[in-house]
PDB file of C-alpha atoms in Angstrom:
ATOM      1  CA  UNK A   1       0.000   0.000   0.000  1.00  0.00           C
ATOM      2  CA  UNK A   2       2.860   2.403   0.800  1.00  0.00           C
ATOM      3  CA  UNK A   3       4.586   1.709  -2.514  1.00  0.00           C
ATOM      4  CA  UNK A   4       1.322   2.298  -4.357  1.00  0.00           C
ATOM      5  CA  UNK A   5       0.660   5.585  -2.565  1.00  0.00           C
ATOM      6  CA  UNK A   6       4.192   6.826  -3.200  1.00  0.00           C
ATOM      7  CA  UNK A   7       4.522   5.595  -6.782  1.00  0.00           C
ATOM      8  CA  UNK A   8       3.711   9.003  -8.236  1.00  0.00           C
ATOM      9  CA  UNK A   9       5.746  11.910  -9.609  1.00  0.00           C
ATOM     10  CA  UNK A  10       5.114  13.833  -6.366  1.00  0.00           C
ATOM     11  CA  UNK A  11       6.463  11.022  -4.157  1.00  0.00           C
ATOM     12  CA  UNK A  12       9.030  13.323  -2.582  1.00  0.00           C
ATOM     13  CA  UNK A  13       6.314  15.738  -1.427  1.00  0.00           C
ATOM     14  CA  UNK A  14       4.200  12.904  -0.066  1.00  0.00           C
ATOM     15  CA  UNK A  15       7.149  11.394   1.798  1.00  0.00           C
ATOM     16  CA  UNK A  16       8.042  14.795   3.274  1.00  0.00           C
ATOM     17  CA  UNK A  17       4.447  15.269   4.431  1.00  0.00           C
ATOM     18  CA  UNK A  18       4.361  11.817   6.004  1.00  0.00           C
ATOM     19  CA  UNK A  19       7.716  12.403   7.693  1.00  0.00           C
ATOM     20  CA  UNK A  20       6.415  15.624   9.234  1.00  0.00           C
ATOM     21  CA  UNK A  21       3.170  13.941  10.317  1.00  0.00           C
ATOM     22  CA  UNK A  22       5.095  11.131  11.989  1.00  0.00           C
ATOM     23  CA  UNK A  23       7.652  13.403  13.665  1.00  0.00           C
ATOM     24  CA  UNK A  24       6.596  12.389  17.172  1.00  0.00           C
ATOM     25  CA  UNK A  25       7.866   8.828  17.749  1.00  0.00           C
ATOM     26  CA  UNK A  26       5.698   8.369  20.848  1.00  0.00           C
ATOM     27  CA  UNK A  27       2.537   8.466  18.732  1.00  0.00           C
ATOM     28  CA  UNK A  28       1.120   5.286  17.309  1.00  0.00           C
ATOM     29  CA  UNK A  29       1.235   4.505  13.581  1.00  0.00           C
ATOM     30  CA  UNK A  30       3.980   1.935  14.173  1.00  0.00           C
ATOM     31  CA  UNK A  31       3.003  -0.115  11.129  1.00  0.00           C
ATOM     32  CA  UNK A  32       3.037   2.940   8.867  1.00  0.00           C
ATOM     33  CA  UNK A  33       6.429   4.020  10.215  1.00  0.00           C
ATOM     34  CA  UNK A  34       7.866   0.565   9.602  1.00  0.00           C
ATOM     35  CA  UNK A  35       6.394   0.425   6.086  1.00  0.00           C
ATOM     36  CA  UNK A  36       7.816   3.847   5.222  1.00  0.00           C
ATOM     37  CA  UNK A  37      11.262   2.901   6.491  1.00  0.00           C
ATOM     38  CA  UNK A  38      11.155  -0.257   4.372  1.00  0.00           C
ATOM     39  CA  UNK A  39       9.936   1.616   1.296  1.00  0.00           C
ATOM     40  CA  UNK A  40      12.338   4.567   1.580  1.00  0.00           C
ATOM     41  CA  UNK A  41      15.317   2.216   2.009  1.00  0.00           C
ATOM     42  CA  UNK A  42      14.556   0.041  -1.014  1.00  0.00           C
ATOM     43  CA  UNK A  43      17.405  -0.054  -3.551  1.00  0.00           C
ATOM     44  CA  UNK A  44      14.893   0.706  -6.321  1.00  0.00           C
ATOM     45  CA  UNK A  45      14.132   4.039  -4.614  1.00  0.00           C
ATOM     46  CA  UNK A  46      17.654   4.979  -3.499  1.00  0.00           C
ATOM     47  CA  UNK A  47      19.758   3.954  -6.512  1.00  0.00           C
ATOM     48  CA  UNK A  48      18.135   6.172  -9.149  1.00  0.00           C
ATOM     49  CA  UNK A  49      17.515   8.988  -6.671  1.00  0.00           C
ATOM     50  CA  UNK A  50      13.809   8.613  -7.353  1.00  0.00           C
ATOM     51  CA  UNK A  51      12.985  10.432  -4.105  1.00  0.00           C
ATOM     52  CA  UNK A  52      15.504  13.007  -2.952  1.00  0.00           C
ATOM     53  CA  UNK A  53      16.627  12.505   0.640  1.00  0.00           C
ATOM     54  CA  UNK A  54      14.629   9.309   1.071  1.00  0.00           C
ATOM     55  CA  UNK A  55      17.317   7.950   3.382  1.00  0.00           C
ATOM     56  CA  UNK A  56      17.318  11.118   5.498  1.00  0.00           C
ATOM     57  CA  UNK A  57      13.513  10.944   5.709  1.00  0.00           C
ATOM     58  CA  UNK A  58      13.635   7.280   6.711  1.00  0.00           C
ATOM     59  CA  UNK A  59      16.137   8.214   9.421  1.00  0.00           C
ATOM     60  CA  UNK A  60      13.845  10.982  10.670  1.00  0.00           C
ATOM     61  CA  UNK A  61      10.951   8.504  10.840  1.00  0.00           C
ATOM     62  CA  UNK A  62      13.162   5.983  12.693  1.00  0.00           C
ATOM     63  CA  UNK A  63      14.757   8.436  15.083  1.00  0.00           C
ATOM     64  CA  UNK A  64      13.552   7.973  18.644  1.00  0.00           C
ATOM     65  CA  UNK A  65      12.462   4.372  18.085  1.00  0.00           C
ATOM     66  CA  UNK A  66      15.250   1.867  18.683  1.00  0.00           C
ATOM     67  CA  UNK A  67      13.438  -0.944  16.881  1.00  0.00           C
ATOM     68  CA  UNK A  68      13.109   1.169  13.736  1.00  0.00           C
ATOM     69  CA  UNK A  69      16.698   2.368  14.013  1.00  0.00           C
ATOM     70  CA  UNK A  70      17.781  -1.275  14.239  1.00  0.00           C
ATOM     71  CA  UNK A  71      15.878  -1.865  10.991  1.00  0.00           C
ATOM     72  CA  UNK A  72      17.237   1.283   9.322  1.00  0.00           C
ATOM     73  CA  UNK A  73      20.963   1.038  10.120  1.00  0.00           C
ATOM     74  CA  UNK A  74      21.856  -2.251   8.363  1.00  0.00           C
ATOM     75  CA  UNK A  75      19.772  -1.306   5.321  1.00  0.00           C
ATOM     76  CA  UNK A  76      21.460   2.105   5.202  1.00  0.00           C
ATOM     77  CA  UNK A  77      24.918   0.532   5.524  1.00  0.00           C
ATOM     78  CA  UNK A  78      24.219  -1.773   2.583  1.00  0.00           C
ATOM     79  CA  UNK A  79      22.861   1.095   0.487  1.00  0.00           C
ATOM     80  CA  UNK A  80      25.698   3.560   1.164  1.00  0.00           C
ATOM     81  CA  UNK A  81      28.155   0.795   0.260  1.00  0.00           C
ATOM     82  CA  UNK A  82      26.307  -0.083  -2.942  1.00  0.00           C
ATOM     83  CA  UNK A  83      25.434   3.474  -4.003  1.00  0.00           C
ATOM     84  CA  UNK A  84      27.995   5.931  -2.577  1.00  0.00           C
ATOM     85  CA  UNK A  85      26.980   8.527  -5.177  1.00  0.00           C
ATOM     86  CA  UNK A  86      23.637   8.849  -3.328  1.00  0.00           C
ATOM     87  CA  UNK A  87      25.410   9.978  -0.122  1.00  0.00           C
ATOM     88  CA  UNK A  88      23.737  13.394  -0.226  1.00  0.00           C
ATOM     89  CA  UNK A  89      20.379  11.640   0.299  1.00  0.00           C
ATOM     90  CA  UNK A  90      21.565  10.259   3.657  1.00  0.00           C
ATOM     91  CA  UNK A  91      21.469  12.046   7.012  1.00  0.00           C
ATOM     92  CA  UNK A  92      24.514  14.161   7.770  1.00  0.00           C
ATOM     93  CA  UNK A  93      27.237  12.280   9.708  1.00  0.00           C
ATOM     94  CA  UNK A  94      26.989  14.630  12.696  1.00  0.00           C
ATOM     95  CA  UNK A  95      23.266  13.806  13.055  1.00  0.00           C
ATOM     96  CA  UNK A  96      24.026  10.082  13.068  1.00  0.00           C
ATOM     97  CA  UNK A  97      26.698  10.577  15.731  1.00  0.00           C
ATOM     98  CA  UNK A  98      24.376  12.753  17.834  1.00  0.00           C
ATOM     99  CA  UNK A  99      21.739  10.010  17.842  1.00  0.00           C
ATOM    100  CA  UNK A 100      24.374   7.369  18.650  1.00  0.00           C
ATOM    101  CA  UNK A 101      25.512   9.431  21.628  1.00  0.00           C
ATOM    102  CA  UNK A 102      21.975  10.173  22.848  1.00  0.00           C
ATOM    103  CA  UNK A 103      19.843   7.067  22.387  1.00  0.00           C
ATOM    104  CA  UNK A 104      16.515   7.354  24.211  1.00  0.00           C
ATOM    105  CA  UNK A 105      15.745   5.259  27.282  1.00  0.00           C
ATOM    106  CA  UNK A 106      14.669   1.766  26.300  1.00  0.00           C
ATOM    107  CA  UNK A 107      14.161  -1.736  27.594  1.00  0.00           C
ATOM    108  CA  UNK A 108      16.379  -2.971  24.761  1.00  0.00           C
ATOM    109  CA  UNK A 109      19.237  -5.059  26.215  1.00  0.00           C
ATOM    110  CA  UNK A 110      22.469  -3.135  26.737  1.00  0.00           C
ATOM    111  CA  UNK A 111      24.445  -5.214  24.219  1.00  0.00           C
ATOM    112  CA  UNK A 112      21.878  -4.433  21.477  1.00  0.00           C
ATOM    113  CA  UNK A 113      21.973  -0.738  22.345  1.00  0.00           C
ATOM    114  CA  UNK A 114      25.749  -0.874  22.092  1.00  0.00           C
ATOM    115  CA  UNK A 115      25.498  -2.590  18.687  1.00  0.00           C
ATOM    116  CA  UNK A 116      23.100   0.119  17.522  1.00  0.00           C
ATOM    117  CA  UNK A 117      25.456   2.888  18.668  1.00  0.00           C
ATOM    118  CA  UNK A 118      28.339   1.197  16.850  1.00  0.00           C
ATOM    119  CA  UNK A 119      26.205   0.819  13.729  1.00  0.00           C
ATOM    120  CA  UNK A 120      25.173   4.484  13.732  1.00  0.00           C
ATOM    121  CA  UNK A 121      28.805   5.563  14.121  1.00  0.00           C
ATOM    122  CA  UNK A 122      29.887   3.201  11.322  1.00  0.00           C
ATOM    123  CA  UNK A 123      27.141   4.611   9.104  1.00  0.00           C
ATOM    124  CA  UNK A 124      28.337   8.147   9.899  1.00  0.00           C
ATOM    125  CA  UNK A 125      31.873   7.186   8.833  1.00  0.00           C
ATOM    126  CA  UNK A 126      30.572   5.540   5.640  1.00  0.00           C
ATOM    127  CA  UNK A 127      28.497   8.582   4.691  1.00  0.00           C
ATOM    128  CA  UNK A 128      31.437  10.837   5.467  1.00  0.00           C
ATOM    129  CA  UNK A 129      33.724   8.755   3.276  1.00  0.00           C
ATOM    130  CA  UNK A 130      31.182   8.736   0.444  1.00  0.00           C
ATOM    131  CA  UNK A 131      30.718  12.506   0.660  1.00  0.00           C
ATOM    132  CA  UNK A 132      34.467  13.007   0.508  1.00  0.00           C
ATOM    133  CA  UNK A 133      35.806  16.543   1.011  1.00  0.00           C
ATOM    134  CA  UNK A 134      32.326  18.081   1.083  1.00  0.00           C
ATOM    135  CA  UNK A 135      31.601  16.211   4.348  1.00  0.00           C
ATOM    136  CA  UNK A 136      33.873  18.631   6.163  1.00  0.00           C
ATOM    137  CA  UNK A 137      31.797  21.503   4.804  1.00  0.00           C
ATOM    138  CA  UNK A 138      28.519  20.113   6.176  1.00  0.00           C
ATOM    139  CA  UNK A 139      29.099  21.445   9.695  1.00  0.00           C
ATOM    140  CA  UNK A 140      31.372  24.434  10.228  1.00  0.00           C
ATOM    141  CA  UNK A 141      34.026  23.853  12.876  1.00  0.00           C
ATOM    142  CA  UNK A 142      33.163  27.155  14.544  1.00  0.00           C
ATOM    143  CA  UNK A 143      30.266  29.552  14.167  1.00  0.00           C
ATOM    144  CA  UNK A 144      30.786  32.145  11.480  1.00  0.00           C
ATOM    145  CA  UNK A 145      30.926  35.673  12.825  1.00  0.00           C
ATOM    146  CA  UNK A 146      31.212  38.927  10.971  1.00  0.00           C
ATOM    147  CA  UNK A 147      34.288  40.889  11.848  1.00  0.00           C
ATOM    148  CA  UNK A 148      33.891  44.552  12.489  1.00  0.00           C
ATOM    149  CA  UNK A 149      36.153  46.619  10.273  1.00  0.00           C
ATOM    150  CA  UNK A 150      37.419  50.003  11.274  1.00  0.00           C
ATOM    151  CA  UNK A 151      36.004  52.749   9.094  1.00  0.00           C
ATOM    152  CA  UNK A 152      38.331  55.057   7.327  1.00  0.00           C
ATOM    153  CA  UNK A 153      36.983  58.362   6.241  1.00  0.00           C
TER     154      UNK A 153
END
């Protein structure tokens, strides 16, 4: 049903709308979230760039739900390895690291949480490597500030 609903020229707009609607992970709609993560991480969607930022949207849908993140991470690792030219569709490496460092409270066993953290960090490194030199430009090292110049009359 998800593939049918998103198999239109405006799929990107529909996915963005669904991502925004599902922004609160504590709400229900678990089946829809899972279906969207599966759909957005399909090679047939990612490889041709059919939906811009589908991987970033799938990450946004997964974020806050450890079960969905555990579904997302291995699929994302396989896709970034297979299609490194689609790296700009993935979440920025710093976002992946932030989530790895701040996983929400869960009853998931500690060793599985540790595996998930390691997977998110590995995905961040893979996206960074695929982005190449532009990865360093994604987040400025320090905030940019305008310098005051002395006026000369």
